[in-house]
Every structure is written in C-alpha cells, then in structure tokens.
PDB file of C-alpha atoms and ligand atoms in Angstrom:
ATOM      1  CA  UNK O   1     -11.473   8.248 -14.177  1.00  0.00           C
ATOM      2  CA  UNK O   2     -12.998   5.795 -16.693  1.00  0.00           C
ATOM      3  CA  UNK O   3     -16.042   4.067 -15.159  1.00  0.00           C
ATOM      4  CA  UNK O   4     -16.940   0.730 -16.595  1.00  0.00           C
ATOM      5  CA  UNK O   5     -20.152  -0.675 -15.577  1.00  0.00           C
ATOM      6  CA  UNK O   6     -21.127  -4.278 -16.199  1.00  0.00           C
ATOM      7  CA  UNK O   7     -24.411  -6.023 -15.528  1.00  0.00           C
ATOM      8  CA  UNK O   8     -22.870  -8.963 -13.455  1.00  0.00           C
ATOM      9  CA  UNK O   9     -19.946  -9.630 -11.130  1.00  0.00           C
ATOM     10  CA  UNK O  10     -18.494 -12.114 -13.660  1.00  0.00           C
ATOM     11  CA  UNK O  11     -18.546  -9.801 -16.440  1.00  0.00           C
ATOM     12  CA  UNK O  12     -16.921  -7.135 -14.467  1.00  0.00           C
ATOM     13  CA  UNK O  13     -14.292  -9.632 -13.184  1.00  0.00           C
ATOM     14  CA  UNK O  14     -13.429 -10.882 -16.680  1.00  0.00           C
ATOM     15  CA  UNK O  15     -13.162  -7.276 -18.005  1.00  0.00           C
ATOM     16  CA  UNK O  16     -10.751  -6.133 -15.371  1.00  0.00           C
ATOM     17  CA  UNK O  17      -8.713  -9.388 -15.599  1.00  0.00           C
ATOM     18  CA  UNK O  18      -8.331  -8.502 -19.370  1.00  0.00           C
ATOM     19  CA  UNK O  19      -6.701  -5.162 -18.374  1.00  0.00           C
ATOM     20  CA  UNK O  20      -4.228  -7.072 -16.144  1.00  0.00           C
ATOM     21  CA  UNK O  21      -3.509  -9.731 -18.829  1.00  0.00           C
ATOM     22  CA  UNK O  22      -2.949  -6.902 -21.444  1.00  0.00           C
ATOM     23  CA  UNK O  23      -0.332  -5.285 -19.056  1.00  0.00           C
ATOM     24  CA  UNK O  24       1.461  -8.563 -18.515  1.00  0.00           C
ATOM     25  CA  UNK O  25       1.437  -9.496 -22.252  1.00  0.00           C
ATOM     26  CA  UNK O  26       2.909  -6.131 -23.085  1.00  0.00           C
ATOM     27  CA  UNK O  27       5.462  -6.151 -20.279  1.00  0.00           C
ATOM     28  CA  UNK O  28       6.130  -9.871 -19.114  1.00  0.00           C
ATOM     29  CA  UNK O  29       8.175  -8.609 -16.230  1.00  0.00           C
ATOM     30  CA  UNK O  30       5.386  -6.294 -14.960  1.00  0.00           C
ATOM     31  CA  UNK O  31       4.979  -5.256 -11.359  1.00  0.00           C
ATOM     32  CA  UNK O  32       1.363  -6.097 -10.171  1.00  0.00           C
ATOM     33  CA  UNK O  33      -0.238  -4.651  -7.192  1.00  0.00           C
ATOM     34  CA  UNK O  34      -2.610  -7.196  -5.594  1.00  0.00           C
ATOM     35  CA  UNK O  35      -5.626  -6.890  -3.296  1.00  0.00           C
ATOM     36  CA  UNK O  36      -7.399  -9.169  -0.982  1.00  0.00           C
ATOM     37  CA  UNK O  37     -11.074  -9.289   0.122  1.00  0.00           C
ATOM     38  CA  UNK O  38     -14.033 -10.992  -1.526  1.00  0.00           C
ATOM     39  CA  UNK O  39     -14.202  -8.489  -4.594  1.00  0.00           C
ATOM     40  CA  UNK O  40     -11.084  -9.580  -6.518  1.00  0.00           C
ATOM     41  CA  UNK O  41     -11.675 -13.175  -6.396  1.00  0.00           C
ATOM     42  CA  UNK O  42     -13.380 -13.245  -9.837  1.00  0.00           C
ATOM     43  CA  UNK O  43     -10.478 -11.496 -11.268  1.00  0.00           C
ATOM     44  CA  UNK O  44      -8.142 -14.060  -9.766  1.00  0.00           C
ATOM     45  CA  UNK O  45     -10.239 -16.852 -11.075  1.00  0.00           C
ATOM     46  CA  UNK O  46     -10.133 -15.520 -14.583  1.00  0.00           C
ATOM     47  CA  UNK O  47      -6.487 -14.739 -14.533  1.00  0.00           C
ATOM     48  CA  UNK O  48      -6.011 -18.382 -13.428  1.00  0.00           C
ATOM     49  CA  UNK O  49      -8.120 -19.695 -16.386  1.00  0.00           C
ATOM     50  CA  UNK O  50      -6.084 -17.461 -18.751  1.00  0.00           C
ATOM     51  CA  UNK O  51      -2.837 -18.929 -17.426  1.00  0.00           C
ATOM     52  CA  UNK O  52      -4.066 -22.539 -17.714  1.00  0.00           C
ATOM     53  CA  UNK O  53      -5.956 -22.213 -20.988  1.00  0.00           C
ATOM     54  CA  UNK O  54      -4.254 -19.320 -22.821  1.00  0.00           C
ATOM     55  CA  UNK O  55      -0.643 -19.620 -21.525  1.00  0.00           C
ATOM     56  CA  UNK O  56      -0.775 -16.240 -19.654  1.00  0.00           C
ATOM     57  CA  UNK O  57       2.691 -16.197 -18.177  1.00  0.00           C
ATOM     58  CA  UNK O  58       3.631 -14.805 -14.727  1.00  0.00           C
ATOM     59  CA  UNK O  59       7.087 -16.371 -14.679  1.00  0.00           C
ATOM     60  CA  UNK O  60       8.849 -12.911 -14.809  1.00  0.00           C
ATOM     61  CA  UNK O  61       6.091 -10.885 -12.935  1.00  0.00           C
ATOM     62  CA  UNK O  62       6.567  -9.387  -9.435  1.00  0.00           C
ATOM     63  CA  UNK O  63       3.686  -8.758  -7.070  1.00  0.00           C
ATOM     64  CA  UNK O  64       3.133  -6.455  -4.154  1.00  0.00           C
ATOM     65  CA  UNK O  65       0.126  -6.741  -1.953  1.00  0.00           C
ATOM     66  CA  UNK O  66      -1.620  -3.779  -0.433  1.00  0.00           C
ATOM     67  CA  UNK O  67      -1.955  -4.866   3.149  1.00  0.00           C
ATOM     68  CA  UNK O  68      -1.729  -7.528   5.858  1.00  0.00           C
ATOM     69  CA  UNK O  69      -3.367  -7.723   9.309  1.00  0.00           C
ATOM     70  CA  UNK O  70      -1.035  -7.168  12.330  1.00  0.00           C
ATOM     71  CA  UNK O  71      -0.663 -10.284  14.440  1.00  0.00           C
ATOM     72  CA  UNK O  72      -1.748 -13.062  12.131  1.00  0.00           C
ATOM     73  CA  UNK O  73       1.027 -15.454  11.248  1.00  0.00           C
ATOM     74  CA  UNK O  74       1.275 -16.323   7.450  1.00  0.00           C
ATOM     75  CA  UNK O  75      -0.412 -19.773   7.939  1.00  0.00           C
ATOM     76  CA  UNK O  76      -3.463 -18.193   9.666  1.00  0.00           C
ATOM     77  CA  UNK O  77      -6.367 -18.948   7.268  1.00  0.00           C
ATOM     78  CA  UNK O  78      -7.555 -15.103   7.615  1.00  0.00           C
ATOM     79  CA  UNK O  79      -4.037 -13.816   6.978  1.00  0.00           C
ATOM     80  CA  UNK O  80      -3.635 -12.189   3.561  1.00  0.00           C
ATOM     81  CA  UNK O  81      -0.591 -14.293   2.982  1.00  0.00           C
ATOM     82  CA  UNK O  82      -2.807 -17.369   3.126  1.00  0.00           C
ATOM     83  CA  UNK O  83      -5.597 -15.993   1.150  1.00  0.00           C
ATOM     84  CA  UNK O  84      -3.246 -14.962  -1.733  1.00  0.00           C
ATOM     85  CA  UNK O  85      -1.596 -18.289  -1.814  1.00  0.00           C
ATOM     86  CA  UNK O  86      -4.823 -20.222  -1.690  1.00  0.00           C
ATOM     87  CA  UNK O  87      -6.826 -17.988  -4.186  1.00  0.00           C
ATOM     88  CA  UNK O  88      -4.012 -17.088  -6.572  1.00  0.00           C
ATOM     89  CA  UNK O  89      -0.437 -17.723  -6.233  1.00  0.00           C
ATOM     90  CA  UNK O  90      -0.585 -21.590  -6.068  1.00  0.00           C
ATOM     91  CA  UNK O  91      -2.739 -21.672  -9.274  1.00  0.00           C
ATOM     92  CA  UNK O  92      -0.158 -19.680 -11.361  1.00  0.00           C
ATOM     93  CA  UNK O  93       3.477 -19.599 -12.114  1.00  0.00           C
ATOM     94  CA  UNK O  94       4.705 -16.501 -10.200  1.00  0.00           C
ATOM     95  CA  UNK O  95       8.001 -17.484  -8.561  1.00  0.00           C
ATOM     96  CA  UNK O  96       7.859 -17.421  -4.831  1.00  0.00           C
ATOM     97  CA  UNK O  97      10.748 -14.866  -4.514  1.00  0.00           C
ATOM     98  CA  UNK O  98       8.857 -12.512  -6.540  1.00  0.00           C
ATOM     99  CA  UNK O  99       5.883 -12.139  -4.226  1.00  0.00           C
ATOM    100  CA  UNK O 100       5.892  -9.315  -1.647  1.00  0.00           C
ATOM    101  CA  UNK O 101       3.185  -9.166   1.068  1.00  0.00           C
ATOM    102  CA  UNK O 102       3.545  -6.821   3.987  1.00  0.00           C
ATOM    103  CA  UNK O 103       4.546  -8.736   7.226  1.00  0.00           C
ATOM    104  CA  UNK O 104       1.972  -8.845  10.025  1.00  0.00           C
ATOM    105  CA  UNK O 105       4.464 -10.260  12.429  1.00  0.00           C
ATOM    106  CA  UNK O 106       7.591  -8.129  12.042  1.00  0.00           C
ATOM    107  CA  UNK O 107       9.188  -6.748  15.229  1.00  0.00           C
ATOM    108  CA  UNK O 108       9.947  -3.404  13.680  1.00  0.00           C
ATOM    109  CA  UNK O 109       6.968  -2.030  11.694  1.00  0.00           C
ATOM    110  CA  UNK O 110       8.573   1.378  10.739  1.00  0.00           C
ATOM    111  CA  UNK O 111      11.764  -0.354   9.415  1.00  0.00           C
ATOM    112  CA  UNK O 112       9.554  -2.899   7.622  1.00  0.00           C
ATOM    113  CA  UNK O 113       7.285  -0.321   6.052  1.00  0.00           C
ATOM    114  CA  UNK O 114      10.386   1.717   4.747  1.00  0.00           C
ATOM    115  CA  UNK O 115      11.864  -1.497   3.366  1.00  0.00           C
ATOM    116  CA  UNK O 116       8.580  -2.358   1.565  1.00  0.00           C
ATOM    117  CA  UNK O 117       8.325   1.088  -0.172  1.00  0.00           C
ATOM    118  CA  UNK O 118      12.026   0.721  -1.056  1.00  0.00           C
ATOM    119  CA  UNK O 119      11.296  -2.713  -2.698  1.00  0.00           C
ATOM    120  CA  UNK O 120       8.553  -1.316  -4.600  1.00  0.00           C
ATOM    121  CA  UNK O 121      10.935   1.578  -5.992  1.00  0.00           C
ATOM    122  CA  UNK O 122      13.783  -0.893  -6.578  1.00  0.00           C
ATOM    123  CA  UNK O 123      11.475  -2.799  -8.850  1.00  0.00           C
ATOM    124  CA  UNK O 124      10.694   0.200 -10.995  1.00  0.00           C
ATOM    125  CA  UNK O 125       7.154   0.811  -9.371  1.00  0.00           C
ATOM    126  CA  UNK O 126       3.841  -0.771  -9.682  1.00  0.00           C
ATOM    127  CA  UNK O 127       2.588  -1.047 -13.256  1.00  0.00           C
ATOM    128  CA  UNK O 128      -0.987  -1.887 -12.326  1.00  0.00           C
ATOM    129  CA  UNK O 129      -2.608  -1.855  -9.064  1.00  0.00           C
ATOM    130  CA  UNK O 130      -5.793  -3.986  -8.328  1.00  0.00           C
ATOM    131  CA  UNK O 131      -8.108  -2.349  -5.618  1.00  0.00           C
ATOM    132  CA  UNK O 132     -11.327  -3.030  -3.835  1.00  0.00           C
ATOM    133  CA  UNK O 133     -13.231  -0.374  -1.968  1.00  0.00           C
ATOM    134  CA  UNK O 134     -14.548  -0.457   1.607  1.00  0.00           C
ATOM    135  CA  UNK O 135     -18.136   0.453   2.426  1.00  0.00           C
ATOM    136  CA  UNK O 136     -16.544   3.586   4.134  1.00  0.00           C
ATOM    137  CA  UNK O 137     -14.588   4.466   0.825  1.00  0.00           C
ATOM    138  CA  UNK O 138     -11.265   3.022   2.060  1.00  0.00           C
ATOM    139  CA  UNK O 139      -8.662   1.815  -0.377  1.00  0.00           C
ATOM    140  CA  UNK O 140      -6.229  -0.783   1.034  1.00  0.00           C
ATOM    141  CA  UNK O 141      -6.688  -0.044   4.889  1.00  0.00           C
ATOM    142  CA  UNK O 142      -6.420   3.788   4.408  1.00  0.00           C
ATOM    143  CA  UNK O 143      -9.546   4.418   6.590  1.00  0.00           C
ATOM    144  CA  UNK O 144     -11.370   7.862   6.457  1.00  0.00           C
ATOM    145  CA  UNK O 145      -9.086  10.736   7.298  1.00  0.00           C
ATOM    146  CA  UNK O 146      -5.882   8.905   6.240  1.00  0.00           C
ATOM    147  CA  UNK O 147      -3.509  11.324   4.606  1.00  0.00           C
ATOM    148  CA  UNK O 148      -3.780  11.311   0.980  1.00  0.00           C
ATOM    149  CA  UNK O 149      -0.001  11.283   0.558  1.00  0.00           C
ATOM    150  CA  UNK O 150       0.527   8.603   3.068  1.00  0.00           C
ATOM    151  CA  UNK O 151       2.969   5.797   2.543  1.00  0.00           C
ATOM    152  CA  UNK O 152       3.088   2.211   3.877  1.00  0.00           C
ATOM    153  CA  UNK O 153       2.582   2.204   7.600  1.00  0.00           C
ATOM    154  CA  UNK O 154       0.566   0.755  10.545  1.00  0.00           C
ATOM    155  CA  UNK O 155      -3.000   1.760  10.750  1.00  0.00           C
ATOM    156  CA  UNK O 156      -5.849   1.277  13.315  1.00  0.00           C
ATOM    157  CA  UNK O 157      -8.903  -0.193  11.522  1.00  0.00           C
ATOM    158  CA  UNK O 158     -12.102   1.772  11.761  1.00  0.00           C
ATOM    159  CA  UNK O 159     -15.193   0.038  13.338  1.00  0.00           C
ATOM    160  CA  UNK O 160     -17.219  -0.173  10.179  1.00  0.00           C
ATOM    161  CA  UNK O 161     -14.254  -2.230   8.641  1.00  0.00           C
ATOM    162  CA  UNK O 162     -14.041  -4.446  11.614  1.00  0.00           C
ATOM    163  CA  UNK O 163     -17.790  -5.163  11.251  1.00  0.00           C
ATOM    164  CA  UNK O 164     -17.448  -5.739   7.472  1.00  0.00           C
ATOM    165  CA  UNK O 165     -14.571  -8.130   7.990  1.00  0.00           C
ATOM    166  CA  UNK O 166     -16.064 -10.061  10.972  1.00  0.00           C
ATOM    167  CA  UNK O 167     -17.928 -12.292   8.476  1.00  0.00           C
ATOM    168  CA  UNK O 168     -14.523 -13.939   7.799  1.00  0.00           C
ATOM    169  CA  UNK O 169     -13.821 -14.745  11.476  1.00  0.00           C
ATOM    170  CA  UNK O 170     -15.542 -16.862  14.089  1.00  0.00           C
ATOM    171  CA  UNK O 171     -16.260 -13.849  16.313  1.00  0.00           C
ATOM    172  CA  UNK O 172     -16.106 -10.158  15.738  1.00  0.00           C
ATOM    173  CA  UNK O 173     -13.423  -9.998  18.700  1.00  0.00           C
ATOM    174  CA  UNK O 174     -11.072 -12.019  16.519  1.00  0.00           C
ATOM    175  CA  UNK O 175     -10.869  -9.382  13.771  1.00  0.00           C
ATOM    176  CA  UNK O 176      -7.521  -7.803  14.180  1.00  0.00           C
ATOM    177  CA  UNK O 177      -7.468  -4.021  14.998  1.00  0.00           C
ATOM    178  CA  UNK O 178      -4.333  -3.063  13.354  1.00  0.00           C
ATOM    179  CA  UNK O 179      -2.950  -3.618   9.839  1.00  0.00           C
ATOM    180  CA  UNK O 180       0.110  -2.698   7.921  1.00  0.00           C
ATOM    181  CA  UNK O 181      -1.149  -1.078   4.582  1.00  0.00           C
ATOM    182  CA  UNK O 182       0.345   0.737   1.434  1.00  0.00           C
ATOM    183  CA  UNK O 183      -0.626   4.523   1.854  1.00  0.00           C
ATOM    184  CA  UNK O 184      -2.852   6.541  -0.528  1.00  0.00           C
ATOM    185  CA  UNK O 185       0.264   8.036  -1.857  1.00  0.00           C
ATOM    186  CA  UNK O 186       1.927   4.571  -2.640  1.00  0.00           C
ATOM    187  CA  UNK O 187      -1.306   3.707  -4.491  1.00  0.00           C
ATOM    188  CA  UNK O 188      -1.346   6.932  -6.432  1.00  0.00           C
ATOM    189  CA  UNK O 189       2.369   6.159  -7.680  1.00  0.00           C
ATOM    190  CA  UNK O 190       1.096   3.075  -9.636  1.00  0.00           C
ATOM    191  CA  UNK O 191       1.021   3.542 -13.231  1.00  0.00           C
ATOM    192  CA  UNK O 192      -2.463   2.260 -13.764  1.00  0.00           C
ATOM    193  CA  UNK O 193      -5.307   1.725 -11.127  1.00  0.00           C
ATOM    194  CA  UNK O 194      -7.968  -0.971 -11.527  1.00  0.00           C
ATOM    195  CA  UNK O 195     -10.706  -0.540  -8.896  1.00  0.00           C
ATOM    196  CA  UNK O 196     -13.442  -3.077  -8.477  1.00  0.00           C
ATOM    197  CA  UNK O 197     -16.677  -2.904  -6.667  1.00  0.00           C
ATOM    198  CA  UNK O 198     -19.884  -5.076  -6.590  1.00  0.00           C
ATOM    199  CA  UNK O 199     -22.883  -5.064  -4.643  1.00  0.00           C
ATOM    200  CA  UNK O 200     -25.319  -2.531  -3.129  1.00  0.00           C
ATOM    201  CA  UNK O 201     -23.245  -2.023   0.052  1.00  0.00           C
ATOM    202  CA  UNK O 202     -20.635  -0.358  -2.374  1.00  0.00           C
ATOM    203  CA  UNK O 203     -22.996   1.964  -4.026  1.00  0.00           C
ATOM    204  CA  UNK O 204     -22.479   4.973  -1.689  1.00  0.00           C
ATOM    205  CA  UNK O 205     -18.739   4.517  -1.540  1.00  0.00           C
ATOM    206  CA  UNK O 206     -18.441   4.344  -5.355  1.00  0.00           C
ATOM    207  CA  UNK O 207     -20.550   7.602  -5.882  1.00  0.00           C
ATOM    208  CA  UNK O 208     -18.483   9.384  -3.176  1.00  0.00           C
ATOM    209  CA  UNK O 209     -15.274   8.141  -4.904  1.00  0.00           C
ATOM    210  CA  UNK O 210     -16.231   9.049  -8.346  1.00  0.00           C
ATOM    211  CA  UNK O 211     -18.496  12.066  -8.109  1.00  0.00           C
ATOM    212  CA  UNK O 212     -17.784  13.440  -4.645  1.00  0.00           C
ATOM    213  CA  UNK O 213     -15.061  15.846  -3.597  1.00  0.00           C
ATOM    214  CA  UNK O 214     -11.593  14.752  -3.172  1.00  0.00           C
ATOM    215  CA  UNK O 215     -11.518  14.135   0.525  1.00  0.00           C
ATOM    216  CA  UNK O 216      -9.671  11.942   3.048  1.00  0.00           C
ATOM    217  CA  UNK O 217     -13.126  11.164   4.363  1.00  0.00           C
ATOM    218  CA  UNK O 218     -13.366   8.729   1.310  1.00  0.00           C
ATOM    219  CA  UNK O 219      -9.729   7.960   0.554  1.00  0.00           C
ATOM    220  CA  UNK O 220     -10.881   6.261  -2.819  1.00  0.00           C
ATOM    221  CA  UNK O 221     -11.688   9.705  -4.002  1.00  0.00           C
ATOM    222  CA  UNK O 222      -7.979  10.508  -4.150  1.00  0.00           C
ATOM    223  CA  UNK O 223      -7.999   8.459  -7.389  1.00  0.00           C
ATOM    224  CA  UNK O 224      -9.589  11.387  -9.155  1.00  0.00           C
ATOM    225  CA  UNK O 225      -6.108  12.677  -8.960  1.00  0.00           C
ATOM    226  CA  UNK O 226      -4.642   9.795 -10.848  1.00  0.00           C
ATOM    227  CA  UNK O 227      -3.926  10.063 -14.557  1.00  0.00           C
ATOM    228  CA  UNK O 228      -5.098   6.625 -15.368  1.00  0.00           C
ATOM    229  CA  UNK O 229      -7.652   4.955 -13.175  1.00  0.00           C
ATOM    230  CA  UNK O 230     -10.248   2.484 -14.229  1.00  0.00           C
ATOM    231  CA  UNK O 231     -13.400   1.958 -11.996  1.00  0.00           C
ATOM    232  CA  UNK O 232     -15.237  -1.417 -12.613  1.00  0.00           C
ATOM    233  CA  UNK O 233     -18.489  -1.734 -10.992  1.00  0.00           C
ATOM    234  CA  UNK O 234     -21.418  -4.056 -11.498  1.00  0.00           C
ATOM    235  CA  UNK O 235     -25.059  -2.550 -11.780  1.00  0.00           C
ATOM    236  CA  UNK O 236     -25.614  -2.504  -7.901  1.00  0.00           C
ATOM    237  CA  UNK O 237     -22.331  -0.939  -6.963  1.00  0.00           C
ATOM    238  CA  UNK O 238     -23.093   1.664  -9.669  1.00  0.00           C
ATOM    239  CA  UNK O 239     -26.652   2.414  -8.377  1.00  0.00           C
ATOM    240  CA  UNK O 240     -25.934   5.702  -6.861  1.00  0.00           C
ATOM    241  CA  UNK O 241     -23.955   7.345  -9.704  1.00  0.00           C
ATOM    242  CA  UNK O 242     -25.557  10.429 -11.062  1.00  0.00           C
ATOM    243  CA  UNK O 243     -23.504  10.428 -14.300  1.00  0.00           C
ATOM    244  CA  UNK O 244     -24.284   6.776 -15.044  1.00  0.00           C
ATOM    245  CA  UNK O 245     -25.657   7.552 -18.597  1.00  0.00           C
ATOM    246  CA  UNK O 246     -22.505   9.404 -19.534  1.00  0.00           C
ATOM    247  CA  UNK O 247     -20.190   6.528 -18.426  1.00  0.00           C
ATOM    248  CA  UNK O 248     -22.137   4.084 -20.400  1.00  0.00           C
ATOM    249  CA  UNK O 249     -22.282   6.416 -23.466  1.00  0.00           C
ATOM    250  CA  UNK O 250     -18.407   6.660 -23.263  1.00  0.00           C
ATOM    251  CA  UNK O 251     -18.129   2.967 -23.354  1.00  0.00           C
ATOM    252  CA  UNK O 252     -20.554   2.698 -26.306  1.00  0.00           C
ATOM    253  CA  UNK O 253     -18.556   5.306 -28.288  1.00  0.00           C
ATOM    254  CA  UNK O 254     -15.203   3.938 -27.375  1.00  0.00           C
ATOM    255  CA  UNK O 255     -14.707   1.707 -30.427  1.00  0.00           C
ATOM    256  CA  UNK O 256     -15.125   4.851 -32.715  1.00  0.00           C
ATOM    257  CA  UNK O 257     -12.799   7.071 -30.748  1.00  0.00           C
ATOM    258  CA  UNK O 258      -9.694   8.395 -32.430  1.00  0.00           C
ATOM    259  CA  UNK O 259      -6.741   6.048 -31.368  1.00  0.00           C
ATOM    260  CA  UNK O 260      -4.259   7.835 -29.131  1.00  0.00           C
TER     261      UNK O 260
HETATM  262  P1  PGA W   1     -14.318  -6.829   0.069  1.00  0.00           P
HETATM  263  O1  PGA W   1     -13.382  -5.750   0.649  1.00  0.00           O
HETATM  264  O2  PGA W   1     -13.697  -6.921  -1.365  1.00  0.00           O
HETATM  265  O3  PGA W   1     -14.298  -7.940   0.860  1.00  0.00           O
HETATM  266  O4  PGA W   1     -15.738  -6.193   0.042  1.00  0.00           O
HETATM  267  C1  PGA W   1     -13.002  -4.546   0.134  1.00  0.00           C
HETATM  268  C2  PGA W   1     -12.084  -3.633   0.860  1.00  0.00           C
HETATM  269  O5  PGA W   1     -12.179  -3.606   2.179  1.00  0.00           O
HETATM  270  O6  PGA W   1     -11.278  -3.000   0.209  1.00  0.00           O
END
C-alpha cells in the first residue's frame, strides 16, 4: 500500500484525480471503476476541470460503478445513477453506452450480478478503481464480515452505514436497507486501486485498513493483499496512523527513488 497524506481535501482530490488522468492519458480506452458518496466529489470536480481546460478525453473510456441501492429508480435523487449523472457524467464526454451502474430495480438480482461481472470481464477488467471507505471500514457496500473473495451480489446494509447515509435522505427510514454491490474479490481484481478518505470520522477505518490485520471485519484491509493500492487521506483521516512519519518520508524521498 502506498499512503499519500495531504493537508487538505482539495489537495488530496487533485492528487488522486491526477492518477486517474494518467491512466486515461496512457490508455484512452481505459476501464474506470467509479464510486459514489461525498468523498470522491472533489476528484470528479478536478477531472471535469481537466476535461474542460486541458482536453482530458473520456470518449473511449468505459466506467463501472461499485454499487446501487435496491429499490430506487434511476431518476431518484439519491440513486447512484442520478448521483453519477449529476456529479460527473453530464460534465464530461463519456458515451452513455459506455457507462455501467448496477441496477437497483432488476427483477432478477442473481442473474443481473452475474451479467455485471461478465461485462467487467468482457471489457478486459477494471484499470483503476476509485474507492471511498465507510466509517465501519467497508469498501463499496461490503459491510463487516463480507467474504474477502465475494463478487457482485445483493447485500444488507449495516446499521452504522444506514446512520451515515441518513444525512442524504429526509428521514432515516427512507434509507434503503439493501444494495447491489461489487464484491471485495471484484475490487481486488482491478489493476490499480485509489482509495480516498477525509475527515476525522474516517481516522479509525483508515488505521484499521492500513495498519490492522487483514480481516473481513474491515473489508478495506483486504487491499493490503492488492499489489497496487494507493491510499489518499487528508490530515484528519490520517490522524490514527502509527506509521505516518514513514509514509511522509516515502513521499518526500520519492523523486530520488530509482525508476522502475
Ligand atoms: P462517504 O461514503 O464518501 O459519503 O463518506 C464513503 C463510503 O461509504 O464508502
């Protein structure tokens, strides 16, 4: 894991957006794994700026989103379809047909999940996967005790996640209880991981994920098994890391490191 700590949310977002842009500039038909939630908004804003001001081109890219609430139609303001359209897709030039988001309204979840996995494979796999992290250490909706080799499937949300996400709904009872989500195994199959975290309420989850044991009690800890995962955190989210000085030292010494 490479831990990159930035003093502010904006600096963290810009550094992470640069990683995504580098992938796209190297491979214009890259497959991008997208995430929702408040954390990646800064990355989407910066990628949009790069598209408008620097010509970053998404015309050959394909995207796969991590998850979607069950039961919300795509036009529902809290659906992840709506979120992605409003916060990113409508601002850049990704062709509509290249956008994949799990369906929250399919009649056959099992078949849909298998189809979704097949689509990822048929597109050659995900080149770079953006992730947030839940306060309970989840990635996508892989709640504590999710299998670390799980694939796309239906999950029941944990109560802390429902509490966290209630801020987006009129009332707590409106938060869907079920979601369709890529599994931890699906995420680990991506070639590169970019996980983002900001704010004090993520400090424990980040410390558990980076420095704790690999355990399904914190599904983000499975990223320790990934050969290329970047963890971007702001100062607050990095607050509980015991090895902080070492991570900063690595970044400081990076320009002089032998080129591999
Ligand atoms: P957040 O959600 O970005 O809204 O904090 C992160 C997550 O639950 O994965």
